[in-house]
Short mmCIF file of C-alpha atoms in Angstrom, two decimals:
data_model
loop_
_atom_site.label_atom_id
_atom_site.label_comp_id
_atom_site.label_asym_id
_atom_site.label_seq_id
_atom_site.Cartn_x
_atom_site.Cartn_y
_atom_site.Cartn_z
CA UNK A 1 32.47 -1.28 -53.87
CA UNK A 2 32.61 -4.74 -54.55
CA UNK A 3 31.20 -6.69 -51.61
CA UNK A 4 30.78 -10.72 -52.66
CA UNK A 5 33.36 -12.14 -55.37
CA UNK A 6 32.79 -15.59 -57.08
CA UNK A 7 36.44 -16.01 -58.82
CA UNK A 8 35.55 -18.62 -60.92
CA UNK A 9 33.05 -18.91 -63.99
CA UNK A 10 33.13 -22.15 -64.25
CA UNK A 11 33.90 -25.28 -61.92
CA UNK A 12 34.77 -28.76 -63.33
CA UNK A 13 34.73 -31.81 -61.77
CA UNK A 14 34.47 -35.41 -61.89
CA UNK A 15 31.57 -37.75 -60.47
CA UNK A 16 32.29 -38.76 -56.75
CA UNK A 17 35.39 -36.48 -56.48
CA UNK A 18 34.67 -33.56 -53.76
CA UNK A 19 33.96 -30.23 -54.91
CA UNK A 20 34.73 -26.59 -53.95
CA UNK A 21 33.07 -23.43 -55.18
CA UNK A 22 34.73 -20.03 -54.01
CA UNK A 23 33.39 -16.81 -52.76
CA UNK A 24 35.41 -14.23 -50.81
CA UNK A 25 33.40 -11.38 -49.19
CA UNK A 26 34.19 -7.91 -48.52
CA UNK A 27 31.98 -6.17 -46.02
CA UNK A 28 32.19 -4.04 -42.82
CA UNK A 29 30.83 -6.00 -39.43
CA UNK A 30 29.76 -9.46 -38.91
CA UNK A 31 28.61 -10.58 -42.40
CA UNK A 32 25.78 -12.76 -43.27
CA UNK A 33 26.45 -15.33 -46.09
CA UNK A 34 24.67 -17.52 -48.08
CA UNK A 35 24.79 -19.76 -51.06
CA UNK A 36 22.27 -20.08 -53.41
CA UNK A 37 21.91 -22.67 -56.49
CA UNK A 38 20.07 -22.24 -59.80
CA UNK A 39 18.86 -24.78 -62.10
CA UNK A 40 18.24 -24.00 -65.72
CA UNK A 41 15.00 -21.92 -66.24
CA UNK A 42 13.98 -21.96 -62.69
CA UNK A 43 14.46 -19.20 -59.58
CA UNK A 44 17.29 -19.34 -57.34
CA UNK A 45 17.28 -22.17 -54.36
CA UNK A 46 18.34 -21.77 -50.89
CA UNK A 47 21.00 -23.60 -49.55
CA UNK A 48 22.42 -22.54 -46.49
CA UNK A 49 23.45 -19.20 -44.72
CA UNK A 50 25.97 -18.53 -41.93
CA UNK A 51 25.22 -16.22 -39.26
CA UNK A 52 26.92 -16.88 -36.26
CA UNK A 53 27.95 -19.45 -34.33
CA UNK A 54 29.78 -22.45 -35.59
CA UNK A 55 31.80 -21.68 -38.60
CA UNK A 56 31.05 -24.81 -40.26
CA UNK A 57 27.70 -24.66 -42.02
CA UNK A 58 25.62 -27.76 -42.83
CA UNK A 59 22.65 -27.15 -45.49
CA UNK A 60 21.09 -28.96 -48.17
CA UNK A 61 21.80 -31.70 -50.52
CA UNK A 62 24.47 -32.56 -48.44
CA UNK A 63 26.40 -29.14 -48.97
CA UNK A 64 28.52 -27.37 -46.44
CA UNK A 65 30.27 -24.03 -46.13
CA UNK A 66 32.96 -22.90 -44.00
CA UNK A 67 32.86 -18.98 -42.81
CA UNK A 68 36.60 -18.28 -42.58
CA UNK A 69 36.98 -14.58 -41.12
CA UNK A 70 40.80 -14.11 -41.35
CA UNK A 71 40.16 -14.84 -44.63
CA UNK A 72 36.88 -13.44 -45.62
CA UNK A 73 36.02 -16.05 -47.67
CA UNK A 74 32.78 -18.67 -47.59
CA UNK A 75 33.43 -21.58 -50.06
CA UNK A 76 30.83 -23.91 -50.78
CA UNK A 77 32.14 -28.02 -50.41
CA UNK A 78 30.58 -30.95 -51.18
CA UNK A 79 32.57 -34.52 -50.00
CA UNK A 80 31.39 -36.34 -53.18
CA UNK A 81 29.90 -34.90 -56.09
CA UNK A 82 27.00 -35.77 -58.26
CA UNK A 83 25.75 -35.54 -61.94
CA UNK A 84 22.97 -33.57 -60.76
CA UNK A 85 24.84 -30.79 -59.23
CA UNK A 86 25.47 -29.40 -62.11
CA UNK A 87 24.18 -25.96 -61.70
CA UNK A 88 24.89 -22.12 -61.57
CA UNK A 89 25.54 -21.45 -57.86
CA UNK A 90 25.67 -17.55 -56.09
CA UNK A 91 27.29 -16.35 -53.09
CA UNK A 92 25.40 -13.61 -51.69
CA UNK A 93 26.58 -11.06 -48.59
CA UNK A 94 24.36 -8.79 -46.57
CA UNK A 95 25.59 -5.54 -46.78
CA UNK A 96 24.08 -2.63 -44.41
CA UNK A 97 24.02 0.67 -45.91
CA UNK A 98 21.79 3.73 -44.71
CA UNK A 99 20.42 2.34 -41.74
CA UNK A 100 18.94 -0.51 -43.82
CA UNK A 101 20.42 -3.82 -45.40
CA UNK A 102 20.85 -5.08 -49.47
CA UNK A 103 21.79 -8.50 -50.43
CA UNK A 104 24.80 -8.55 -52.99
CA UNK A 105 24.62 -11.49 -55.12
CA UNK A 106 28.08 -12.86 -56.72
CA UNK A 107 28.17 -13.45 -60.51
CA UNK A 108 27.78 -16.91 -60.02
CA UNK A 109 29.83 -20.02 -60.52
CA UNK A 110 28.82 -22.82 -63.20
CA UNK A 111 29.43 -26.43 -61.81
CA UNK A 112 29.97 -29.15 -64.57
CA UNK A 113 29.95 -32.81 -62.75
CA UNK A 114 30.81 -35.20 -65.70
CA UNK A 115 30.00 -38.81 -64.93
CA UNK D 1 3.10 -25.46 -49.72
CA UNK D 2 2.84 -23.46 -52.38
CA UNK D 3 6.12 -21.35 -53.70
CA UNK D 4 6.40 -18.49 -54.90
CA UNK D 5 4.26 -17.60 -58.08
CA UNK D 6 5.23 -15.51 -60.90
CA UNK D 7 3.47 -14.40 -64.22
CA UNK D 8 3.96 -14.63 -66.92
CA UNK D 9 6.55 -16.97 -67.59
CA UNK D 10 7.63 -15.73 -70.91
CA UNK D 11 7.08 -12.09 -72.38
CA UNK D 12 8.11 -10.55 -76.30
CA UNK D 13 7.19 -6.79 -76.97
CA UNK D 14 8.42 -4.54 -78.84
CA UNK D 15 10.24 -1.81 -77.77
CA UNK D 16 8.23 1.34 -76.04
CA UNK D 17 5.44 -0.67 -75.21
CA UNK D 18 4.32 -1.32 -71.59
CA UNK D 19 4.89 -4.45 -69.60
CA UNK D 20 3.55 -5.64 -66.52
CA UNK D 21 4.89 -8.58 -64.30
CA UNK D 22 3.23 -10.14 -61.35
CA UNK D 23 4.22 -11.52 -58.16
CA UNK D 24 2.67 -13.69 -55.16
CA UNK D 25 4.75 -14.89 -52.71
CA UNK D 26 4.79 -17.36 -50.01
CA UNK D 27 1.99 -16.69 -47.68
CA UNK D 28 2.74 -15.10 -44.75
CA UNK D 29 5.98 -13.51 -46.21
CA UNK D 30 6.24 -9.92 -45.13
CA UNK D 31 9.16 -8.98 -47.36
CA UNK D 32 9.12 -9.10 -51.07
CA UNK D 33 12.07 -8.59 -53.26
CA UNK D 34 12.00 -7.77 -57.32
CA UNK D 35 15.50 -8.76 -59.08
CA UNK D 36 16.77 -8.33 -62.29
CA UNK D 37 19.30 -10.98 -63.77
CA UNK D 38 20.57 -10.42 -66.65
CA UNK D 39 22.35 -13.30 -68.70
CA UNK D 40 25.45 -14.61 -66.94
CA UNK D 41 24.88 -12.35 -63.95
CA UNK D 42 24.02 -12.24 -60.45
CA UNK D 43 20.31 -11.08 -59.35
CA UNK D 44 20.37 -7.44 -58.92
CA UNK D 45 17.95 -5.83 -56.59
CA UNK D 46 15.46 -3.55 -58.35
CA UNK D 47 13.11 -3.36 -55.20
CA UNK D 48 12.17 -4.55 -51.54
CA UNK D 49 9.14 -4.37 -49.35
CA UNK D 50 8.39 -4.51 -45.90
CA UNK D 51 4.50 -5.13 -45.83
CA UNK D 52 3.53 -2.71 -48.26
CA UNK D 53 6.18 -0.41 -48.13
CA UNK D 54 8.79 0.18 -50.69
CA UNK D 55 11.94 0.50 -48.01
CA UNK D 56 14.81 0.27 -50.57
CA UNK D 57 13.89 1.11 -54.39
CA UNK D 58 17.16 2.80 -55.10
CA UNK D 59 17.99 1.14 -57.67
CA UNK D 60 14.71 1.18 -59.25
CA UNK D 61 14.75 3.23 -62.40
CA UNK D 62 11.89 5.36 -61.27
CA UNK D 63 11.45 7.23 -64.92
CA UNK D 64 10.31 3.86 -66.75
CA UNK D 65 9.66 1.47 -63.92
CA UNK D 66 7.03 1.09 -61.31
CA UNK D 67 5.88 -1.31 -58.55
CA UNK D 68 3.57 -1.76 -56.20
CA UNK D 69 2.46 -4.01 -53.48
CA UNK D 70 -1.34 -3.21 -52.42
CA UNK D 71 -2.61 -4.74 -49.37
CA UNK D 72 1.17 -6.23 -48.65
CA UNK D 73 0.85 -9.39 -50.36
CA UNK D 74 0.70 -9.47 -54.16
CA UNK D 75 2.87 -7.25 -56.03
CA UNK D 76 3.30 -5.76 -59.54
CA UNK D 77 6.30 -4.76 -61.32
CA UNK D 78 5.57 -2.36 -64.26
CA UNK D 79 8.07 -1.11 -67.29
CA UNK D 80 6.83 1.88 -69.47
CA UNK D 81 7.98 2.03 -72.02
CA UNK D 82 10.49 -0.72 -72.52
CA UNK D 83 13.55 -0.48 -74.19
CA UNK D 84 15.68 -2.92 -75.73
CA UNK D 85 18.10 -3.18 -72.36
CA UNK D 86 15.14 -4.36 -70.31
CA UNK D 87 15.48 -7.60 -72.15
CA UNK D 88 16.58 -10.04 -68.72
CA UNK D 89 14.97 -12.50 -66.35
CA UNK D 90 12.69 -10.79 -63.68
CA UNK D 91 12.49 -12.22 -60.36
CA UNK D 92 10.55 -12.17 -57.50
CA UNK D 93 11.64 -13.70 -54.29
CA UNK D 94 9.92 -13.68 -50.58
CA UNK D 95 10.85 -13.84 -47.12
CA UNK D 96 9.97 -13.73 -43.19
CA UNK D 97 12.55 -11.07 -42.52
CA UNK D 98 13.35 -10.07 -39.59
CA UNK D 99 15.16 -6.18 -38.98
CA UNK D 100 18.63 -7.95 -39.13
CA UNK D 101 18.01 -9.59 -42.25
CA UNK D 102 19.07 -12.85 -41.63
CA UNK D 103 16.42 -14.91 -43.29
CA UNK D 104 16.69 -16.65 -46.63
CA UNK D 105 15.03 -15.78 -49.71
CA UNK D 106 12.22 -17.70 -51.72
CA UNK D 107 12.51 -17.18 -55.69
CA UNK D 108 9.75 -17.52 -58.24
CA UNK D 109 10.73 -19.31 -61.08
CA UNK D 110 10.98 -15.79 -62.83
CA UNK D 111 10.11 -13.55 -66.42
CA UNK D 112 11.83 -13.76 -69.21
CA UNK D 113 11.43 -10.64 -70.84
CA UNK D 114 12.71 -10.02 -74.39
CA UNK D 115 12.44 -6.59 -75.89
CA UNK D 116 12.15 -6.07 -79.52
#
């Protein structure tokens, strides 16, 4: 069963506009999220996770998330984007399963920011 | 601080040879992960560690690959033999997990493995 979805392959946008990058989630109990970019030939970074708490994630690079339950989703925002975001970011869900826990990683969303 | 280290960077064989990968992670780290990614794709867990023990290798394809992690700190990821599917990125990623897993994961830049 599907548990993270990334709906989009690829993101444009321009330089300084703000920037959204979607991931829905589909997992029993409270979920634990988190974004991840990659840059070419290099391992994934960390960016930020939610847990609990506020549903309004801060993390870095001056990304944010926002955990929306009703709508299972976690989308990745950005106020103003730069040239140098340009990246391949996953969405990844914890999902327990026999007494233990997996991380499911999305498929991954390519950002273009054209200057 | 040092991240986490992977070797080699960069691996051509030819098909039905052996292959070995290696992995240190972050120091202190007690949980190690091994992914696959295959172009285009998400990271796929092949393997995770607690320590030194293997505590989710389900989808490890136990007939050709092998891993191990003596001591709990250093770990090796093994193919033999490799086919021509096992050409992807290998990655190894570390964390200070806790039973809840809510930490974050670490990645090593990763192994590019292309089977011939």
């Amino acid at each position: 069963a599907q548990s993270v979805a990334q709906p989009e392959d690829q993101v444009n946008v321009a330089e300084g506009n703000p920037l959204t990058v979607k991931c829905t989630y589909s997992v029993s109990g409270n979920p634990y999220l988190f974004w991840y970019v990659q840059y070419p030939n290099r391992g994934l970074q960390f960016l930020l996770k939610y847990i609990t708490g506020d549903n309004l994630v801060k993390g870095s690079y001056g990304f944010e998330a926002e955990f929306n339950k009703s709508q299972t989703s976690f989308h990745l925002k950005k106020p103003s984007a730069l040239v140098s975001d340009s990246a391949l970011y996953f969405c990844a869900v914890r999902r327990l399963t026999s007494g233990t826990y997996k991380y499911i990683f999305g498929t991954g969303t390519r950002l273009k920011v054209l200057a | 601080e040092a991240g986490v280290v992977q070797s080699p960077r960069y691996k051509i064989i030819e098909k039905k040879q052996p292959v070995a990968f290696w992995c240190n992670p972050i120091s202190g780290h007690n949980t190690l992960y091994w992914y696959l990614q295959n172009l285009g794709q998400g990271p796929e867990l092949l393997i995770r560690y607690e320590n030194e023990e293997a505590v989710d290798d389900s989808q490890l394809p136990k007939d050709r690959f092998s891993a191990e992690r003596l001591k709990g700190v250093d770990s090796t990821l093994k193919i033999q033999p490799a086919e021509l599917g096992d050409s992807a990125v290998y990655l190894c990623a570390s964390s200070l997990e806790n039973v809840a897993g809510e930490a974050e994961q670490f990645f090593g830049p990763g192994t590019r493995l292309t089977v011939l």
